[in-house]
C-alpha positions as a LaTeX table, in Angstrom:
\begin{tabular}{lrrr}
\hline
Residue & $x$ (\AA) & $y$ (\AA) & $z$ (\AA) \\
\hline
Met1 & 23.81 & 8.92 & 13.42 \\
Met2 & 21.72 & 9.68 & 16.03 \\
Gln3 & 20.17 & 7.27 & 18.20 \\
Gln4 & 17.41 & 7.37 & 19.90 \\
Arg5 & 18.19 & 8.55 & 23.16 \\
Ser6 & 19.27 & 11.91 & 22.33 \\
His7 & 15.45 & 12.58 & 22.53 \\
Ser8 & 15.31 & 13.46 & 26.02 \\
Ala9 & 11.90 & 14.40 & 27.25 \\
Gly10 & 13.71 & 17.93 & 27.86 \\
Arg11 & 15.16 & 17.77 & 24.16 \\
Thr12 & 11.08 & 16.89 & 23.09 \\
Gly13 & 10.11 & 19.60 & 24.92 \\
Ala14 & 11.40 & 22.28 & 23.25 \\
Arg15 & 11.21 & 20.84 & 20.36 \\
Ala16 & 7.11 & 21.00 & 20.73 \\
Arg17 & 7.60 & 24.84 & 22.19 \\
Arg18 & 8.52 & 25.83 & 19.19 \\
Phe19 & 6.37 & 24.21 & 17.17 \\
Ala20 & 4.03 & 25.97 & 18.90 \\
Gly21 & 5.27 & 29.04 & 18.04 \\
Thr22 & 5.25 & 28.55 & 14.78 \\
Ser23 & 2.66 & 31.58 & 13.16 \\
Leu24 & $-0.91$ & 30.94 & 11.07 \\
Thr25 & 1.60 & 31.19 & 7.51 \\
Gly26 & 3.49 & 28.53 & 8.62 \\
Leu27 & 1.47 & 26.43 & 9.39 \\
Ala28 & $-0.60$ & 26.83 & 6.39 \\
Leu29 & 3.31 & 25.14 & 5.11 \\
Leu30 & 2.16 & 21.91 & 6.16 \\
Ala31 & 0.92 & 19.05 & 4.84 \\
Ala32 & 1.76 & 15.07 & 3.65 \\
Ala33 & 5.19 & 15.54 & 1.65 \\
Ala34 & 7.87 & 18.03 & 2.10 \\
Thr35 & 8.07 & 20.67 & $-0.34$ \\
Leu36 & 11.60 & 22.30 & $-0.81$ \\
Gly37 & 12.01 & 25.88 & $-1.63$ \\
Gly38 & 14.73 & 25.00 & $-5.00$ \\
Cys39 & 13.98 & 20.81 & $-5.04$ \\
Gly40 & 9.93 & 21.06 & $-5.98$ \\
Thr41 & 11.39 & 19.28 & $-9.83$ \\
Ile42 & 11.40 & 16.30 & $-7.45$ \\
Gly43 & 8.53 & 15.50 & $-6.25$ \\
Gly44 & 7.23 & 14.85 & $-2.68$ \\
Ser45 & 9.42 & 13.15 & 0.54 \\
Gly46 & 6.87 & 9.75 & 1.10 \\
Gly47 & 4.17 & 10.78 & 3.29 \\
Thr48 & 3.08 & 7.40 & 3.88 \\
Val49 & 4.21 & 4.99 & 6.11 \\
Ser50 & 4.92 & 0.95 & 5.29 \\
Gln51 & 1.73 & $-0.10$ & 5.61 \\
Thr52 & 2.84 & $-3.42$ & 7.28 \\
Ser53 & 3.60 & $-0.75$ & 10.62 \\
Glu54 & $-0.02$ & $-0.72$ & 11.18 \\
Thr55 & $-1.00$ & $-4.40$ & 10.31 \\
Glu56 & 0.81 & $-6.81$ & 12.92 \\
Asp57 & $-0.42$ & $-9.53$ & 13.11 \\
Asn58 & 0.02 & $-10.22$ & 9.50 \\
Gln59 & 3.12 & $-12.76$ & 9.05 \\
Phe60 & 2.48 & $-13.89$ & 5.47 \\
Ala61 & 3.30 & $-12.62$ & 1.90 \\
Ala62 & 0.31 & $-11.37$ & 0.62 \\
Ser63 & 0.45 & $-13.85$ & $-2.74$ \\
Pro64 & $-2.50$ & $-16.10$ & $-3.53$ \\
Ala65 & $-2.06$ & $-19.27$ & $-2.00$ \\
Asn66 & $-1.11$ & $-17.17$ & 1.19 \\
Ile67 & $-4.83$ & $-15.80$ & 1.02 \\
Ala68 & $-6.53$ & $-19.53$ & 0.27 \\
Ser69 & $-5.12$ & $-20.46$ & 2.59 \\
Leu70 & $-6.52$ & $-18.27$ & 5.56 \\
Thr71 & $-9.28$ & $-18.43$ & 3.67 \\
Ala72 & $-9.42$ & $-21.89$ & 4.82 \\
Val73 & $-8.84$ & $-21.83$ & 8.08 \\
Ile74 & $-12.21$ & $-19.02$ & 8.10 \\
Gln75 & $-13.89$ & $-21.70$ & 7.05 \\
Arg76 & $-12.72$ & $-24.00$ & 9.30 \\
Asn77 & $-13.40$ & $-21.08$ & 12.52 \\
Pro78 & $-15.79$ & $-18.43$ & 10.92 \\
Ser79 & $-16.56$ & $-17.13$ & 14.50 \\
Asp80 & $-12.48$ & $-16.49$ & 14.49 \\
Pro81 & $-12.78$ & $-12.63$ & 15.17 \\
Gln82 & $-8.33$ & $-12.76$ & 14.95 \\
Ala83 & $-8.33$ & $-14.86$ & 11.43 \\
Tyr84 & $-10.68$ & $-12.30$ & 9.65 \\
Asn85 & $-8.35$ & $-10.13$ & 11.24 \\
Met86 & $-5.86$ & $-11.76$ & 9.59 \\
Arg87 & $-6.51$ & $-12.66$ & 5.97 \\
Gly88 & $-7.84$ & $-8.77$ & 6.01 \\
Ser89 & $-4.68$ & $-8.07$ & 6.76 \\
Val90 & $-2.92$ & $-9.85$ & 3.91 \\
Phe91 & $-5.82$ & $-8.23$ & 1.27 \\
Gly92 & $-5.02$ & $-5.06$ & 2.14 \\
Gln93 & $-1.02$ & $-5.58$ & 1.36 \\
Ala94 & $-2.65$ & $-6.87$ & $-2.43$ \\
Gly95 & $-4.55$ & $-4.34$ & $-2.33$ \\
Arg96 & $-7.63$ & $-5.76$ & $-2.50$ \\
Asn97 & $-9.26$ & $-2.40$ & 0.11 \\
Thr98 & $-12.44$ & $-3.80$ & $-0.44$ \\
Asp99 & $-12.14$ & $-7.35$ & 0.41 \\
Ala100 & $-9.84$ & $-6.47$ & 3.63 \\
Met101 & $-12.86$ & $-3.58$ & 4.79 \\
Ala102 & $-15.48$ & $-6.63$ & 4.34 \\
Asp103 & $-13.18$ & $-8.69$ & 6.91 \\
Phe104 & $-11.53$ & $-5.62$ & 9.22 \\
Asp105 & $-15.96$ & $-4.69$ & 9.50 \\
Lys106 & $-16.86$ & $-8.63$ & 10.43 \\
Ala107 & $-13.87$ & $-9.59$ & 12.27 \\
Ile108 & $-15.43$ & $-6.50$ & 14.24 \\
Ser109 & $-18.90$ & $-7.55$ & 14.63 \\
Leu110 & $-17.36$ & $-11.05$ & 16.63 \\
Asp111 & $-15.65$ & $-8.91$ & 18.95 \\
Pro112 & $-16.47$ & $-4.74$ & 18.59 \\
Asn113 & $-13.99$ & $-4.85$ & 21.41 \\
Tyr114 & $-10.87$ & $-5.50$ & 18.73 \\
Ala115 & $-8.46$ & $-2.73$ & 18.60 \\
Gln116 & $-6.10$ & $-3.31$ & 16.56 \\
Ala117 & $-8.94$ & $-4.49$ & 14.02 \\
Tyr118 & $-10.16$ & $-0.91$ & 13.83 \\
Ala119 & $-7.11$ & $-0.05$ & 13.70 \\
Asn120 & $-6.34$ & $-1.95$ & 10.48 \\
Arg121 & $-9.56$ & $-0.66$ & 8.95 \\
Gly122 & $-8.16$ & 2.72 & 10.48 \\
Leu123 & $-5.33$ & 1.79 & 7.52 \\
Ile124 & $-7.44$ & 0.95 & 4.41 \\
Asn125 & $-9.98$ & 3.73 & 5.19 \\
Arg126 & $-7.36$ & 5.83 & 4.99 \\
Lys127 & $-5.42$ & 5.01 & 1.85 \\
Thr128 & $-8.61$ & 5.06 & 1.09 \\
Gly129 & $-9.10$ & 8.49 & 1.31 \\
Lys130 & $-12.10$ & 8.10 & 3.61 \\
Leu131 & $-10.54$ & 10.23 & 6.08 \\
Asp132 & $-13.08$ & 11.15 & 8.92 \\
Ala133 & $-13.39$ & 6.84 & 9.08 \\
Ala134 & $-10.11$ & 6.46 & 9.98 \\
Ile135 & $-10.39$ & 9.00 & 12.83 \\
Ala136 & $-13.20$ & 7.18 & 14.50 \\
Asp137 & $-11.39$ & 3.53 & 13.45 \\
Tyr138 & $-8.26$ & 5.28 & 14.87 \\
Asn139 & $-10.01$ & 7.31 & 17.41 \\
Arg140 & $-12.19$ & 3.60 & 18.79 \\
Ala141 & $-8.93$ & 1.81 & 18.40 \\
Leu142 & $-6.96$ & 4.13 & 21.27 \\
Thr143 & $-10.40$ & 3.94 & 23.98 \\
Leu144 & $-9.94$ & 0.03 & 23.80 \\
Asp145 & $-6.25$ & 1.07 & 23.89 \\
Gln146 & $-4.18$ & 4.07 & 24.91 \\
Asn147 & $-0.89$ & 2.54 & 25.33 \\
Tyr148 & $-1.75$ & 1.59 & 21.31 \\
Ala149 & 1.44 & 2.83 & 19.83 \\
Val150 & 0.57 & 2.41 & 16.00 \\
Ala151 & $-2.74$ & 4.03 & 15.96 \\
Tyr152 & $-1.55$ & 6.64 & 17.20 \\
Leu153 & 0.51 & 6.80 & 14.25 \\
Gly154 & $-1.94$ & 5.97 & 11.98 \\
Arg155 & $-4.23$ & 8.26 & 13.93 \\
Gly156 & $-0.71$ & 11.38 & 13.76 \\
Ile157 & $-0.62$ & 10.07 & 9.99 \\
Val158 & $-4.59$ & 10.92 & 9.36 \\
His159 & $-4.08$ & 14.79 & 10.88 \\
Arg160 & $-0.91$ & 15.67 & 8.75 \\
Leu161 & $-2.56$ & 14.99 & 5.88 \\
Lys162 & $-5.84$ & 16.67 & 6.97 \\
Lys163 & $-3.34$ & 20.04 & 7.42 \\
Gln164 & $-4.21$ & 19.58 & 11.44 \\
Pro165 & 0.09 & 19.77 & 12.38 \\
Phe166 & $-1.02$ & 19.87 & 15.91 \\
Asp167 & $-2.95$ & 16.95 & 16.49 \\
Ala168 & $-0.14$ & 15.50 & 14.16 \\
Phe169 & 2.58 & 16.31 & 16.08 \\
Lys170 & 0.94 & 15.28 & 19.65 \\
Asp171 & $-0.30$ & 11.87 & 18.29 \\
Phe172 & 4.04 & 11.37 & 16.87 \\
Asn173 & 5.37 & 12.19 & 19.86 \\
Gln174 & 2.35 & 9.57 & 22.27 \\
Ala175 & 3.48 & 6.76 & 19.89 \\
Ile176 & 7.30 & 7.25 & 20.31 \\
Ser177 & 6.55 & 8.10 & 23.64 \\
Ile178 & 4.91 & 4.81 & 23.86 \\
Arg179 & 8.06 & 3.02 & 21.24 \\
Pro180 & 10.78 & 4.65 & 21.13 \\
Asp181 & 12.38 & 2.16 & 18.82 \\
Asn182 & 9.02 & 3.29 & 16.36 \\
Ser183 & 11.11 & 4.51 & 12.85 \\
Glu184 & 7.97 & 5.31 & 11.79 \\
Ala185 & 6.68 & 7.62 & 13.74 \\
Tyr186 & 10.33 & 9.67 & 13.93 \\
Tyr187 & 9.84 & 9.54 & 10.38 \\
Asn188 & 6.85 & 10.96 & 10.56 \\
Arg189 & 7.46 & 14.03 & 12.86 \\
Gly190 & 10.84 & 13.84 & 10.76 \\
Leu191 & 8.21 & 15.63 & 7.85 \\
Leu192 & 5.82 & 17.17 & 10.00 \\
Tyr193 & 9.54 & 19.75 & 10.92 \\
Gln194 & 11.12 & 19.48 & 7.43 \\
Ser195 & 7.94 & 21.19 & 5.60 \\
Gln196 & 7.87 & 23.95 & 8.51 \\
Arg197 & 11.12 & 23.84 & 6.93 \\
Gln198 & 12.97 & 23.35 & 10.90 \\
His199 & 15.03 & 21.50 & 9.46 \\
Lys200 & 18.25 & 20.61 & 11.57 \\
Phe201 & 14.92 & 18.90 & 14.37 \\
Ala202 & 13.98 & 16.80 & 10.42 \\
Ile203 & 16.78 & 15.96 & 10.67 \\
Asp204 & 17.42 & 14.90 & 14.22 \\
Asp205 & 14.42 & 12.56 & 13.97 \\
Phe206 & 15.53 & 11.06 & 10.41 \\
Ser207 & 19.11 & 10.17 & 11.84 \\
Thr208 & 16.99 & 8.54 & 14.25 \\
Ala209 & 14.50 & 6.87 & 11.52 \\
Ile210 & 17.82 & 5.81 & 9.62 \\
Gly211 & 18.85 & 4.37 & 13.62 \\
Leu212 & 15.66 & 2.31 & 13.53 \\
Ser213 & 15.57 & 0.42 & 10.60 \\
Gln214 & 18.22 & 0.78 & 7.99 \\
Ser215 & 16.20 & $-1.43$ & 4.99 \\
Gln216 & 14.23 & 2.12 & 3.76 \\
Ala217 & 14.86 & 4.95 & 1.15 \\
Glu218 & 12.83 & 7.38 & 2.66 \\
Pro219 & 13.73 & 8.84 & 5.28 \\
Tyr220 & 17.32 & 9.07 & 3.82 \\
Val221 & 15.48 & 10.38 & 0.55 \\
Ala222 & 13.73 & 12.42 & 3.36 \\
Arg223 & 17.44 & 13.29 & 4.97 \\
Gly224 & 18.43 & 14.04 & 2.08 \\
Leu225 & 16.00 & 17.02 & 1.29 \\
Ser226 & 17.07 & 19.12 & 4.61 \\
Tyr227 & 20.94 & 18.32 & 4.32 \\
Met228 & 20.11 & 19.90 & 0.52 \\
Ala229 & 17.40 & 22.78 & 1.69 \\
Ile230 & 20.32 & 23.66 & 4.28 \\
Asn231 & 22.92 & 24.41 & 1.37 \\
Asp232 & 24.39 & 21.07 & 2.66 \\
Leu233 & 24.68 & 19.29 & $-0.51$ \\
Lys234 & 27.99 & 16.96 & 0.24 \\
Ala235 & 25.73 & 15.11 & 3.38 \\
Ala236 & 22.92 & 15.41 & 0.92 \\
Ala237 & 24.63 & 12.87 & $-2.02$ \\
Thr238 & 26.02 & 10.58 & 0.74 \\
Asp239 & 22.42 & 10.41 & 2.09 \\
Leu240 & 20.51 & 9.59 & $-1.23$ \\
Asp241 & 23.61 & 7.17 & $-1.77$ \\
Asp242 & 22.52 & 5.60 & 0.54 \\
Ala243 & 19.24 & 5.58 & $-0.54$ \\
Val244 & 19.25 & 4.20 & $-3.75$ \\
Gln245 & 21.70 & 0.97 & $-2.58$ \\
Ala246 & 18.96 & 0.31 & 0.37 \\
Glu247 & 15.95 & 0.07 & $-2.43$ \\
Pro248 & 17.39 & $-0.17$ & $-6.05$ \\
Gln249 & 14.09 & $-0.16$ & $-7.41$ \\
Ser250 & 13.29 & 3.72 & $-5.64$ \\
Leu251 & 12.11 & 5.85 & $-8.57$ \\
Gln252 & 11.71 & 8.97 & $-6.28$ \\
Ala253 & 15.29 & 7.87 & $-4.34$ \\
Trp254 & 17.11 & 7.73 & $-7.54$ \\
Thr255 & 15.43 & 11.36 & $-9.14$ \\
Thr256 & 16.22 & 13.19 & $-6.06$ \\
Arg257 & 20.11 & 11.67 & $-5.65$ \\
Ala258 & 19.32 & 12.93 & $-9.63$ \\
Phe259 & 18.86 & 16.69 & $-8.37$ \\
Ala260 & 21.11 & 16.66 & $-5.41$ \\
Tyr261 & 24.69 & 15.85 & $-8.23$ \\
Glu262 & 23.34 & 18.07 & $-10.42$ \\
Arg263 & 23.46 & 20.72 & $-7.99$ \\
Leu264 & 26.74 & 19.82 & $-7.13$ \\
Gly265 & 27.80 & 19.90 & $-11.07$ \\
Asp266 & 28.67 & 15.82 & $-11.09$ \\
Lys267 & 26.41 & 15.76 & $-13.98$ \\
Glu268 & 28.25 & 12.66 & $-14.63$ \\
Lys269 & 26.21 & 10.89 & $-11.75$ \\
Ala270 & 23.63 & 13.07 & $-12.12$ \\
Ala271 & 23.09 & 12.01 & $-15.73$ \\
Gly272 & 23.98 & 8.66 & $-14.09$ \\
Ser273 & 20.98 & 8.34 & $-12.03$ \\
Tyr274 & 18.39 & 10.15 & $-13.68$ \\
Ala275 & 18.90 & 6.90 & $-17.15$ \\
Arg276 & 18.65 & 4.75 & $-13.60$ \\
Ala277 & 15.68 & 7.07 & $-12.87$ \\
Leu278 & 14.11 & 6.52 & $-16.79$ \\
Asn279 & 14.70 & 3.12 & $-16.80$ \\
Ile280 & 12.12 & 2.01 & $-13.92$ \\
Lys281 & 9.34 & 4.99 & $-15.55$ \\
Gln282 & 9.82 & 5.84 & $-18.69$ \\
Asp283 & 8.13 & 8.87 & $-18.82$ \\
His284 & 9.19 & 10.24 & $-15.32$ \\
Glu285 & 8.60 & 13.72 & $-16.23$ \\
Pro286 & 11.21 & 15.61 & $-13.62$ \\
Ala287 & 14.04 & 12.05 & $-15.25$ \\
Lys288 & 13.65 & 12.96 & $-17.92$ \\
Gln289 & 13.71 & 17.17 & $-17.42$ \\
Gly290 & 16.47 & 16.33 & $-15.07$ \\
Phe291 & 18.73 & 14.51 & $-17.43$ \\
Ala292 & 18.21 & 16.35 & $-20.68$ \\
Arg293 & 19.63 & 19.07 & $-18.37$ \\
Val294 & 23.49 & 18.13 & $-17.43$ \\
Gly295 & 23.42 & 16.83 & $-21.10$ \\
Gly296 & 22.34 & 13.39 & $-20.90$ \\
Arg297 & 22.17 & 11.10 & $-24.67$ \\
Ala298 & 19.95 & 8.41 & $-24.84$ \\
Gly299 & 22.39 & 5.50 & $-24.98$ \\
Gln300 & 25.00 & 6.58 & $-23.77$ \\
Thr301 & 27.00 & 4.32 & $-20.15$ \\
Tyr302 & 27.00 & 7.03 & $-17.39$ \\
Gln303 & 28.82 & 6.51 & $-14.21$ \\
Thr304 & 26.58 & 6.18 & $-11.13$ \\
Phe305 & 29.32 & 5.94 & $-8.19$ \\
\hline
\end{tabular}
């Protein structure tokens, strides 16, 4: 497994030159999630980062009790922008985007130089599809704090969603230079390489992301997809074994693992993995089709490992 030190300045520069030399036709292929040849039935490899990476103040679970506690803090300190930013972060994790936006707006009105509140509002704008507004918020956060790695990461993701790969690449590089322990930045840069079919560079970045944070399925799934793209099916299967162990309820991980074992010719593990995916979501069409392809039968027990 590659460590973060493998990303020396020289290697990053070489990658940037190769990325910059991509044809315009190739650039059109860059998108929010990787689409790999031969893996179309699996679906995308996950183009978003976990929201907690951009709500650094949030140390509470998004539960009604904690929201009530934070509301009590605001009632005692109605002019404290940090209190609004904190509650807005929890609202965001709870999926209450309108409430989160109102709290971030209030925090910014109380402190127009609150960089983190702008970045958090940028995340909500991104989640709700307001990409231009998200860019504006991240730009403002970076004007206030030029070393704010989280804002570079968030803006890079928006650039990737807007199919602006060069801008995304620069932002991810900047986030990494400021915070070389930022697994999300390596992961998202890996998605850029992957969708450009530069799988060796993608695998390198996913490996670093995994080395920094081994508890998430997405980098394992993404690296597994790149291994499949270069026909290293055994390495792909190993990654996808790790993915489902990291997140046993990941629909994407089980479906992708099933496809890897299907390509390896192991119908038993493929059927078992498709069955696990269908236990998570019964109407998941890729898993339904795959289960039928490998001769899966409802009610039958299959060995998954």
